[in-house]
Short mmCIF file of C-alpha atoms in Angstrom, two decimals:
data_model
loop_
_atom_site.label_atom_id
_atom_site.label_comp_id
_atom_site.label_asym_id
_atom_site.label_seq_id
_atom_site.Cartn_x
_atom_site.Cartn_y
_atom_site.Cartn_z
CA MET A 1 21.56 97.21 156.85
CA GLU A 2 24.53 99.23 158.10
CA ARG A 3 25.68 96.32 160.24
CA TYR A 4 25.52 94.06 157.11
CA LYS A 5 27.55 96.50 155.09
CA SER A 6 30.03 96.73 157.94
CA ARG A 7 30.34 92.92 158.04
CA ARG A 8 30.66 92.78 154.19
CA LEU A 9 33.42 95.39 154.21
CA ARG A 10 35.29 93.62 157.02
CA GLY A 11 34.98 90.40 155.02
CA MET A 12 36.38 91.96 151.77
CA PHE A 13 39.29 93.52 153.75
CA ALA A 14 40.13 90.22 155.36
CA ALA A 15 40.15 88.51 152.02
CA VAL A 16 42.52 91.11 150.58
CA MET A 17 44.87 90.91 153.44
CA ALA A 18 44.81 87.06 153.38
CA MET A 19 45.76 87.23 149.63
CA ALA A 20 48.57 89.73 150.35
CA PHE A 21 49.92 87.54 153.10
CA PHE A 22 49.73 84.54 150.79
CA LEU A 23 51.74 86.23 148.04
CA PHE A 24 54.22 87.55 150.76
CA GLN A 25 54.79 84.02 151.99
CA LEU A 26 55.10 82.75 148.52
CA GLY A 27 57.81 85.34 147.90
CA ILE A 28 59.67 84.15 150.89
CA ALA A 29 59.52 80.48 149.83
CA GLU A 30 60.66 81.20 146.31
CA ALA A 31 63.53 83.38 147.61
CA GLY A 32 64.54 80.68 150.09
CA VAL A 33 65.16 77.82 147.70
CA SER A 34 67.60 79.52 145.26
CA THR A 35 70.76 77.55 144.31
CA LEU A 36 73.66 78.04 146.61
CA TYR A 37 76.59 78.52 144.27
CA PRO A 38 80.25 78.19 145.41
CA GLY A 39 81.28 81.41 147.24
CA ALA A 40 77.80 82.31 148.28
CA GLY A 41 78.67 81.23 151.76
CA ASN A 42 81.31 83.89 152.17
CA ARG A 43 78.72 86.57 152.99
CA PRO A 44 76.69 86.42 156.22
CA PRO A 45 72.90 86.28 155.53
CA LYS A 46 71.02 89.48 155.72
CA THR A 47 69.49 89.84 159.17
CA PRO A 48 65.67 89.64 159.03
CA GLU A 49 63.22 91.47 161.14
CA TRP A 50 63.52 90.18 164.74
CA ASN A 51 60.77 87.78 165.53
CA VAL A 52 60.39 89.13 169.08
CA GLU A 53 61.47 92.82 168.69
CA LYS A 54 58.90 93.67 166.12
CA SER A 55 56.16 93.26 168.63
CA ARG A 56 57.80 95.60 171.03
CA ASP A 57 56.52 99.23 171.12
CA GLU A 58 58.81 102.20 171.13
CA ASN A 59 58.39 102.73 174.92
CA ALA A 60 59.41 99.19 175.82
CA SER A 61 63.01 100.23 176.87
CA ALA A 62 61.63 103.03 178.98
CA LYS A 63 59.15 100.66 180.69
CA ALA A 64 61.90 98.07 181.30
CA ALA A 65 64.14 100.77 182.75
CA GLU A 66 61.41 101.83 185.14
CA LYS A 67 60.91 98.26 186.30
CA ASN A 68 64.69 98.01 186.84
CA GLY A 69 64.53 101.01 189.05
CA GLY A 70 66.55 103.49 187.10
CA ALA A 71 67.74 104.60 183.71
CA ALA A 72 68.60 101.91 181.29
CA LYS A 73 71.84 103.67 180.23
CA GLY A 74 74.98 104.45 182.14
CA VAL A 75 76.00 103.01 185.54
CA LYS A 76 73.82 103.23 188.61
CA LYS A 77 76.02 104.15 191.53
CA LEU A 78 75.61 103.12 195.20
CA ASP A 79 75.23 105.97 197.65
CA LYS A 80 77.15 103.95 200.34
CA LYS A 81 80.37 101.95 200.05
CA ASN A 82 80.03 99.82 203.15
CA VAL A 83 78.96 96.62 201.35
CA PRO A 84 81.54 93.88 201.78
CA MET A 85 83.27 92.56 198.63
CA THR A 86 82.02 89.18 197.40
CA MET A 87 84.30 86.34 198.18
CA LEU A 88 84.54 83.17 195.97
CA SER A 89 86.03 79.66 196.12
CA VAL A 90 87.36 78.41 192.79
CA MET A 91 88.37 74.86 192.18
CA LEU A 92 91.98 74.44 190.95
CA GLY A 93 92.39 70.65 191.29
CA GLU A 94 90.54 67.67 192.62
CA GLY A 95 91.18 63.93 193.03
CA LEU A 96 94.81 64.67 193.58
CA ALA A 97 97.47 62.45 195.11
CA SER A 98 99.59 65.44 196.06
CA ALA A 99 99.99 69.23 195.70
CA SER A 100 102.99 71.49 195.86
CA VAL A 101 102.29 74.85 197.70
CA SER A 102 104.38 77.90 198.65
CA GLY A 103 104.08 81.60 198.94
CA ALA A 104 105.55 84.71 197.20
CA SER A 105 106.26 86.08 200.62
CA ASP A 106 106.29 84.68 204.19
CA PHE A 107 103.39 82.25 204.46
CA GLU A 108 101.78 79.82 206.83
CA VAL A 109 99.65 76.55 206.78
CA VAL A 110 96.74 76.82 209.14
CA ASP A 111 94.28 74.08 210.37
CA GLY A 112 91.08 74.87 208.50
CA ASN A 113 88.85 74.33 211.50
CA ALA A 114 90.81 75.29 214.66
CA GLY A 115 92.87 78.05 213.14
CA LYS A 116 96.07 76.61 214.53
CA VAL A 117 99.29 77.38 212.56
CA LEU A 118 100.80 74.04 211.45
CA GLU A 119 103.74 75.41 209.46
CA SER A 120 105.30 78.81 209.19
CA CYS A 121 107.60 79.28 206.13
CA GLY A 122 109.80 81.86 204.37
CA ALA A 123 108.97 83.03 200.82
CA ASN A 124 109.09 80.49 198.10
CA LYS A 125 109.68 77.52 200.35
CA SER A 126 107.87 74.58 198.73
CA LEU A 127 105.66 72.16 200.80
CA ASN A 128 104.37 68.90 199.53
CA ILE A 129 100.86 68.17 200.61
CA THR A 130 99.48 64.57 200.56
CA VAL A 131 96.85 62.46 202.32
CA ASP A 132 97.85 60.06 205.06
CA GLY A 133 95.04 57.92 206.61
CA SER A 134 92.39 60.53 205.63
CA TYR A 135 94.41 63.34 207.23
CA ILE A 136 96.59 65.97 205.61
CA ALA A 137 100.33 65.33 205.62
CA ILE A 138 102.88 68.09 205.05
CA ASN A 139 106.18 66.95 203.62
CA GLY A 140 105.40 63.49 204.83
CA LYS A 141 104.51 64.63 208.43
CA LYS A 142 100.88 63.60 209.35
CA THR A 143 98.72 66.21 210.91
CA LYS A 144 95.36 65.85 212.62
CA SER A 145 93.66 68.10 210.12
CA ARG A 146 91.48 67.13 207.11
CA ILE A 147 91.35 70.84 205.92
CA VAL A 148 94.25 73.28 205.84
CA THR A 149 94.58 76.85 204.57
CA VAL A 150 97.74 78.21 202.87
CA GLN A 151 97.90 81.92 203.32
CA ALA A 152 100.21 84.90 203.56
CA LYS A 153 101.63 85.20 207.17
CA ASN A 154 99.23 86.44 209.82
CA GLY A 155 96.35 86.41 207.28
CA ALA A 156 97.70 89.40 205.37
CA ASP A 157 96.91 90.01 201.79
CA GLY A 158 99.41 88.12 199.59
CA VAL A 159 100.05 85.74 196.92
CA VAL A 160 100.25 81.95 197.24
CA LYS A 161 101.44 79.37 194.80
CA TYR A 162 99.94 76.02 193.76
CA ASN A 163 102.10 73.66 191.61
CA GLY A 164 104.32 76.72 190.72
CA SER A 165 101.49 79.03 189.62
CA SER A 166 100.64 82.18 191.54
CA TYR A 167 97.24 83.08 192.90
CA ARG A 168 95.84 85.94 194.88
CA GLY A 169 94.02 85.23 198.18
CA SER A 170 94.56 81.87 199.82
CA LEU A 171 94.54 78.12 199.07
CA ARG A 172 92.23 75.63 200.88
CA LEU A 173 93.21 71.95 200.72
CA THR A 174 90.73 69.30 201.72
CA SER A 175 91.18 65.58 202.18
CA ASP A 176 88.28 63.14 201.37
CA GLY A 177 90.20 60.38 202.88
CA VAL A 178 91.94 59.31 199.74
CA ARG A 179 92.51 62.34 197.54
CA LEU A 180 93.04 66.11 197.76
CA GLN A 181 90.95 68.99 196.55
CA VAL A 182 92.61 72.37 196.04
CA LEU A 183 90.50 75.65 196.03
CA ASN A 184 91.58 79.23 195.60
CA GLN A 185 89.68 81.54 197.99
CA LEU A 186 89.69 85.13 196.82
CA SER A 187 87.70 88.29 196.14
CA LEU A 188 85.47 88.62 193.12
CA GLU A 189 87.60 91.41 191.88
CA ASP A 190 90.84 89.32 192.14
CA TYR A 191 88.96 86.48 190.38
CA VAL A 192 87.93 88.68 187.49
CA LYS A 193 91.62 89.80 187.10
CA GLY A 194 92.45 86.13 186.43
CA VAL A 195 89.52 85.70 184.11
CA LEU A 196 89.71 88.75 181.83
CA PRO A 197 92.90 88.09 179.95
CA SER A 198 91.95 84.47 179.53
CA GLU A 199 88.77 85.36 177.79
CA MET A 200 89.75 88.46 175.78
CA SER A 201 93.05 89.69 174.26
CA PRO A 202 94.79 92.25 176.57
CA SER A 203 95.87 94.07 173.49
CA TRP A 204 92.31 95.08 172.65
CA HIS A 205 90.71 98.58 173.27
CA GLY A 206 90.21 99.38 176.96
CA GLU A 207 86.53 99.96 176.49
CA ALA A 208 86.06 96.44 175.07
CA LEU A 209 88.11 95.06 178.03
CA LYS A 210 85.93 96.97 180.50
CA ALA A 211 82.76 95.55 178.95
CA GLN A 212 84.15 92.05 179.15
CA ALA A 213 85.17 92.68 182.75
CA VAL A 214 81.47 93.61 183.75
CA ALA A 215 80.20 90.63 181.77
CA ALA A 216 82.68 88.34 183.50
CA ARG A 217 81.85 89.69 186.94
CA THR A 218 78.17 89.31 186.31
CA PHE A 219 78.52 85.80 184.94
CA ALA A 220 80.48 84.72 188.02
CA ILE A 221 77.81 86.02 190.44
CA TYR A 222 75.04 84.48 188.35
CA ASN A 223 76.75 81.05 188.30
CA ARG A 224 77.48 81.19 192.01
CA SER A 225 73.84 81.92 192.76
CA LYS A 226 72.73 78.89 190.96
CA GLY A 227 74.98 76.71 193.12
CA GLY A 228 75.91 74.30 190.37
CA HIS A 229 79.10 73.19 192.17
CA LYS A 230 77.86 73.64 195.75
CA ALA A 231 77.66 69.92 196.34
CA SER A 232 81.32 69.64 195.48
CA GLY A 233 82.26 72.30 198.02
CA TYR A 234 83.12 75.18 195.83
CA ASP A 235 81.44 78.10 194.00
CA LEU A 236 83.08 78.01 190.55
CA CYS A 237 85.45 75.82 188.45
CA SER A 238 88.38 77.30 186.57
CA SER A 239 87.46 75.86 183.10
CA SER A 240 85.31 77.31 180.34
CA HIS A 241 82.25 75.64 182.04
CA CYS A 242 82.20 78.64 184.37
CA GLN A 243 84.88 80.86 182.86
CA VAL A 244 88.56 80.32 182.12
CA TYR A 245 90.42 81.37 185.30
CA SER A 246 94.24 81.34 185.17
CA GLY A 247 95.28 83.23 188.30
CA MET A 248 97.98 85.76 188.35
CA ALA A 249 99.92 84.06 185.51
CA ALA A 250 97.52 85.64 182.95
CA GLU A 251 97.16 89.07 184.52
CA THR A 252 98.33 92.17 182.53
CA THR A 253 98.32 95.91 183.32
CA ALA A 254 95.74 96.62 180.75
CA THR A 255 93.20 93.98 181.91
CA ASN A 256 93.80 94.75 185.62
CA SER A 257 93.17 98.43 184.78
CA ALA A 258 89.82 97.49 183.19
CA VAL A 259 88.80 95.50 186.24
CA ASP A 260 89.73 98.32 188.58
CA ALA A 261 87.82 100.88 186.39
CA THR A 262 84.62 98.87 186.60
CA ARG A 263 85.00 97.79 190.23
CA GLY A 264 81.82 96.16 191.60
CA GLN A 265 79.79 96.74 188.46
CA VAL A 266 77.20 94.03 187.66
CA MET A 267 74.34 93.82 185.21
CA TYR A 268 70.73 93.42 186.41
CA TYR A 269 67.31 93.00 184.80
CA GLU A 270 64.27 93.62 186.99
CA HIS A 271 66.56 93.55 190.07
CA GLN A 272 67.98 90.06 189.21
CA VAL A 273 71.51 89.34 188.16
CA ILE A 274 71.46 88.41 184.48
CA TYR A 275 72.94 85.40 182.68
CA ALA A 276 75.62 87.41 180.98
CA ALA A 277 76.37 85.06 178.18
CA PHE A 278 79.14 85.96 175.82
CA HIS A 279 80.77 84.45 172.72
CA SER A 280 83.70 85.12 170.34
CA SER A 281 82.08 86.09 167.02
CA SER A 282 78.44 86.55 166.05
CA GLY A 283 78.75 86.24 162.26
CA GLY A 284 76.80 89.46 161.84
CA ALA A 285 73.97 89.20 164.30
CA THR A 286 73.53 87.86 167.86
CA GLU A 287 70.74 85.48 168.81
CA ASN A 288 67.54 85.34 170.69
CA SER A 289 67.84 83.07 173.84
CA GLU A 290 64.77 80.93 173.02
CA ASP A 291 66.24 80.10 169.62
CA VAL A 292 69.39 78.61 171.13
CA TRP A 293 68.35 77.19 174.55
CA GLY A 294 64.53 77.21 174.31
CA ALA A 295 64.10 79.62 177.14
CA TYR A 296 63.07 83.33 176.66
CA GLN A 297 65.18 85.91 178.37
CA PRO A 298 64.17 89.50 177.78
CA TYR A 299 67.69 90.75 177.91
CA LEU A 300 69.16 88.27 175.38
CA ARG A 301 67.67 89.59 172.19
CA SER A 302 69.07 89.40 168.62
CA VAL A 303 70.93 92.51 167.53
CA THR A 304 73.03 93.43 164.56
CA ASP A 305 76.77 93.29 164.98
CA ASP A 306 79.94 94.32 163.10
CA ASP A 307 81.74 91.13 162.61
CA SER A 308 83.69 92.01 159.49
CA LYS A 309 87.16 91.96 161.12
CA SER A 310 86.74 88.75 162.95
CA PRO A 311 88.87 85.81 161.83
CA TYR A 312 85.77 83.75 162.18
CA HIS A 313 83.75 85.94 159.93
CA ASN A 314 83.71 83.19 157.31
CA TRP A 315 84.62 79.62 157.75
CA THR A 316 84.17 76.33 155.92
CA ALA A 317 84.04 72.71 157.17
CA LYS A 318 84.05 69.79 154.74
CA PHE A 319 83.09 66.21 155.33
CA THR A 320 82.83 63.13 153.24
CA VAL A 321 79.36 61.45 153.18
CA ALA A 322 80.86 58.53 155.24
CA GLN A 323 82.09 61.00 157.92
CA VAL A 324 78.75 62.62 158.17
CA GLU A 325 77.07 59.19 158.54
CA LYS A 326 79.60 58.19 161.12
CA GLN A 327 79.22 61.34 163.20
CA LEU A 328 75.46 60.93 163.20
CA VAL A 329 75.79 57.29 164.50
CA SER A 330 78.23 58.43 167.21
CA ALA A 331 75.61 61.03 168.40
CA GLY A 332 72.89 58.42 168.41
CA LYS A 333 71.31 60.01 165.29
CA GLY A 334 72.17 57.38 162.71
CA VAL A 335 70.05 57.28 159.53
CA GLY A 336 71.87 54.54 157.51
CA THR A 337 73.04 55.45 154.11
CA LEU A 338 72.55 59.29 153.76
CA LYS A 339 70.15 60.15 151.01
CA SER A 340 69.42 63.92 151.51
CA ILE A 341 69.89 66.94 153.81
CA SER A 342 67.56 69.92 154.39
CA LEU A 343 67.29 72.79 156.68
CA SER A 344 63.96 72.32 158.40
CA PRO A 345 61.91 74.18 161.05
CA ILE A 346 61.90 72.50 164.46
CA SER A 347 58.29 71.74 165.55
CA SER A 348 58.60 73.91 168.71
CA SER A 349 59.66 76.97 166.75
CA GLY A 350 57.49 79.40 164.81
CA SER A 351 59.99 79.59 161.91
CA VAL A 352 58.71 79.04 158.36
CA THR A 353 62.12 79.41 156.80
CA GLY A 354 64.30 76.96 158.97
CA ARG A 355 66.29 80.00 160.23
CA THR A 356 66.34 81.84 163.54
CA ALA A 357 66.10 85.58 163.79
CA SER A 358 69.83 85.98 163.19
CA GLY A 359 69.95 83.54 160.23
CA ARG A 360 71.19 80.55 162.24
CA ALA A 361 69.77 77.10 161.44
CA TYR A 362 66.71 76.01 163.45
CA GLY A 363 66.98 72.47 162.42
CA VAL A 364 68.90 70.26 159.98
CA LYS A 365 67.09 67.10 158.55
CA PHE A 366 69.05 64.15 157.57
CA THR A 367 67.22 61.47 155.65
CA GLY A 368 68.76 58.06 154.98
CA SER A 369 68.00 54.42 154.16
CA SER A 370 66.96 53.62 157.73
CA GLY A 371 64.99 56.77 158.61
CA THR A 372 65.03 60.53 159.18
CA VAL A 373 66.32 62.68 162.01
CA THR A 374 66.07 66.34 162.65
CA ILE A 375 68.60 68.10 164.91
CA THR A 376 68.84 71.62 166.00
CA GLY A 377 71.50 73.97 164.63
CA GLU A 378 73.22 73.91 167.95
CA GLN A 379 73.32 70.05 167.98
CA ALA A 380 74.77 70.14 164.50
CA ARG A 381 77.41 72.46 165.74
CA THR A 382 78.37 70.02 168.39
CA ILE A 383 78.00 66.82 166.41
CA PHE A 384 80.19 68.07 163.53
CA GLY A 385 82.44 70.42 165.49
CA LEU A 386 81.27 73.48 163.61
CA LYS A 387 82.23 76.90 164.81
CA SER A 388 78.59 78.17 164.96
CA ALA A 389 75.03 77.34 163.97
CA MET A 390 75.02 80.09 161.28
CA PHE A 391 75.69 78.02 158.13
CA ASN A 392 74.55 76.97 154.72
CA VAL A 393 75.06 73.43 153.36
CA ARG A 394 76.07 72.51 149.88
CA THR A 395 77.83 69.68 148.15
CA GLU A 396 80.90 69.51 145.99
CA ARG A 397 81.62 66.87 143.34
CA SER A 398 84.96 66.11 141.77
CA VAL A 399 84.82 66.07 137.99
CA LYS A 400 87.21 65.39 135.15
CA LEU A 401 87.43 68.21 132.63
CA PRO A 402 87.67 67.39 128.92
CA ALA A 403 91.19 66.93 127.67
CA THR A 404 92.53 69.58 125.36
CA GLY A 405 95.57 69.81 122.92
CA SER A 406 97.04 67.10 120.73
CA SER A 407 96.12 63.44 120.98
CA SER A 408 99.57 62.60 122.53
CA LYS A 409 98.82 64.88 125.40
CA LYS A 410 95.30 63.74 126.01
CA ALA A 411 96.19 61.13 128.63
CA ASP A 412 98.26 63.51 130.63
CA SER A 413 95.59 66.20 130.37
CA ALA A 414 92.86 63.94 131.40
CA LYS A 415 94.83 63.11 134.53
CA SER A 416 95.58 66.66 135.45
CA SER A 417 92.45 68.42 134.35
CA GLN A 418 90.33 67.87 137.47
CA GLY A 419 88.08 70.28 139.38
CA THR A 420 85.04 70.54 141.55
CA PHE A 421 81.56 72.05 141.02
CA SER A 422 78.68 72.67 143.36
CA ALA A 423 75.30 72.25 141.64
CA ALA A 424 73.11 70.97 144.39
CA PRO A 425 70.34 73.24 145.66
CA ALA A 426 70.67 74.86 149.11
CA ALA A 427 69.61 72.62 151.87
CA MET A 428 67.20 75.21 153.28
CA ASN A 429 63.51 75.93 153.75
CA GLY A 430 62.76 72.29 153.73
CA SER A 431 63.96 71.49 150.22
CA ALA A 432 66.00 68.35 150.16
CA MET A 433 69.58 68.40 148.87
CA LYS A 434 70.05 64.94 147.40
CA ILE A 435 73.15 62.95 148.38
CA GLY A 436 74.61 60.39 145.93
CA GLY A 437 77.42 59.11 148.13
CA SER A 438 80.50 60.42 146.44
CA GLU A 439 80.05 64.14 147.25
CA THR A 440 81.85 66.29 149.71
CA ILE A 441 79.32 67.92 152.07
CA VAL A 442 80.31 71.54 152.78
CA PHE A 443 79.21 73.76 155.68
CA ASP A 444 79.79 77.43 154.80
CA GLY A 445 79.41 79.36 158.01
CA HIS A 446 79.88 82.59 159.93
CA GLY A 447 80.92 83.41 163.53
CA PHE A 448 82.19 81.37 166.43
CA GLY A 449 80.04 80.38 169.47
CA HIS A 450 76.42 80.09 170.53
CA GLY A 451 75.61 83.64 169.47
CA LEU A 452 74.06 84.84 172.81
CA GLY A 453 74.85 88.15 174.52
CA LEU A 454 78.15 90.04 174.06
CA ALA A 455 80.11 89.20 170.87
CA GLN A 456 83.72 89.81 171.71
CA TYR A 457 84.88 90.78 168.19
CA GLY A 458 81.75 92.94 167.84
CA ALA A 459 82.57 94.65 171.14
CA LYS A 460 86.14 95.34 169.89
CA ALA A 461 84.74 96.84 166.73
CA MET A 462 82.47 99.15 168.70
CA ALA A 463 85.23 100.19 171.06
CA ASP A 464 87.64 100.85 168.09
CA LYS A 465 84.92 103.20 166.58
CA GLY A 466 84.63 105.08 169.99
CA SER A 467 81.86 103.45 171.91
CA LYS A 468 82.14 103.43 175.69
CA TYR A 469 81.91 100.07 177.66
CA ASP A 470 78.42 100.90 179.08
CA ASP A 471 77.06 101.56 175.55
CA ILE A 472 78.57 98.26 174.35
CA LEU A 473 76.95 96.34 177.13
CA HIS A 474 73.57 98.02 176.60
CA HIS A 475 73.84 97.13 172.92
CA TYR A 476 74.25 93.31 173.59
CA TYR A 477 72.14 93.07 176.76
CA THR A 478 68.66 94.58 176.11
CA ASP A 479 67.30 96.93 178.81
CA VAL A 480 69.71 95.98 181.67
CA VAL A 481 70.87 98.22 184.45
CA ILE A 482 74.54 98.28 185.33
CA GLN A 483 74.72 98.55 189.09
CA GLU A 484 77.62 98.99 191.48
CA ILE A 485 77.17 96.39 194.17
CA TYR A 486 79.99 97.57 196.62
#
């Protein structure tokens, strides 16, 4: 009997909870399909409860710190300083017919294999390097070397120049039999000095610059460890694919000081160098890794962010229906004549709202005369050249307003009294926003970039309010350890 009562009570409780959940879901659905009026896109969406964080208990950070081998806050120092500094090779140019090289001080050109000095020159003397019968030629004089190194005289620390731009370390030029490849070989610290001012404004607060320096250093080591450019003979490229590296031309006193102040500091999670993703502006909240790239990373969690002073806090992109149709076709996603747009959950996600943890679009569904396609918010960002995947969609229609005044002025008034209005429902939560063909399709968005990891304008805001660089990093990268590696 007692067992029966227990089962009955559990059944009643389950029914009550099920009804409560149903009403809760209904409330979400009803709140999600409200009309999106003009101007509503000027406010970032309220950040909902994190879909991953809410399952974490209050001791999770302590547990992660224990796994990492130390406290989650601050910087973990090395007891010994005898670890050699990491060296990198960075591609400056490849497939080249020629390259101009020189040195800021006395320099030499050395055979890359035998170590024999081929040329010894005074400061700023320019040499023209070409390929002659698969070998390197210097000022038209053929050598027996396929690889040469341009360095300060006698291997001393110095500055070398490639096509007039100055670089720390040395240059390595290689012939593939037809063309030249030019690499800059230098220390990790010197590399970060050439990256930092290219990725963040040197005028920003020093603590923000320090945070970016640690992120850039970590990002470089991670990319090098993955060996994406190993087959091409170097560690990193100099473009945004790896990080923008501009050599000494970009260096400033402020950014060099930030690099020196964080010398050797790298972020780890469970004793592994992290993928220290960063972006310009979050739009109010950063993103969970799995909601952008599909792969869960425990240190890339969605966090709130002060984005209010970012120039990308609000943005708008407008397209004609024909332009949207054309862009979809170019991306291999054509649907014919566009009929409707809706924000829709992607099948692999657990979203019931068509939104990620931060409010970014999971999927955007385009329905047309020849079919339907659903693309991710990140794909939409690429296809339409949007600044981020945190956007709403609406339409604008041009209308003629009724003429006013005397009959003699009616014609002129009719011509001049024009305006636009937006009456279509928001393309969200699966509700279809119908397209007639004459509308302007408007994306109202927030932020700039993929939304993962450190948000640069948010880091600036934190620094301006007094946060230290390690606190900034621990805010954007969950439960990491900042470790000195040399």
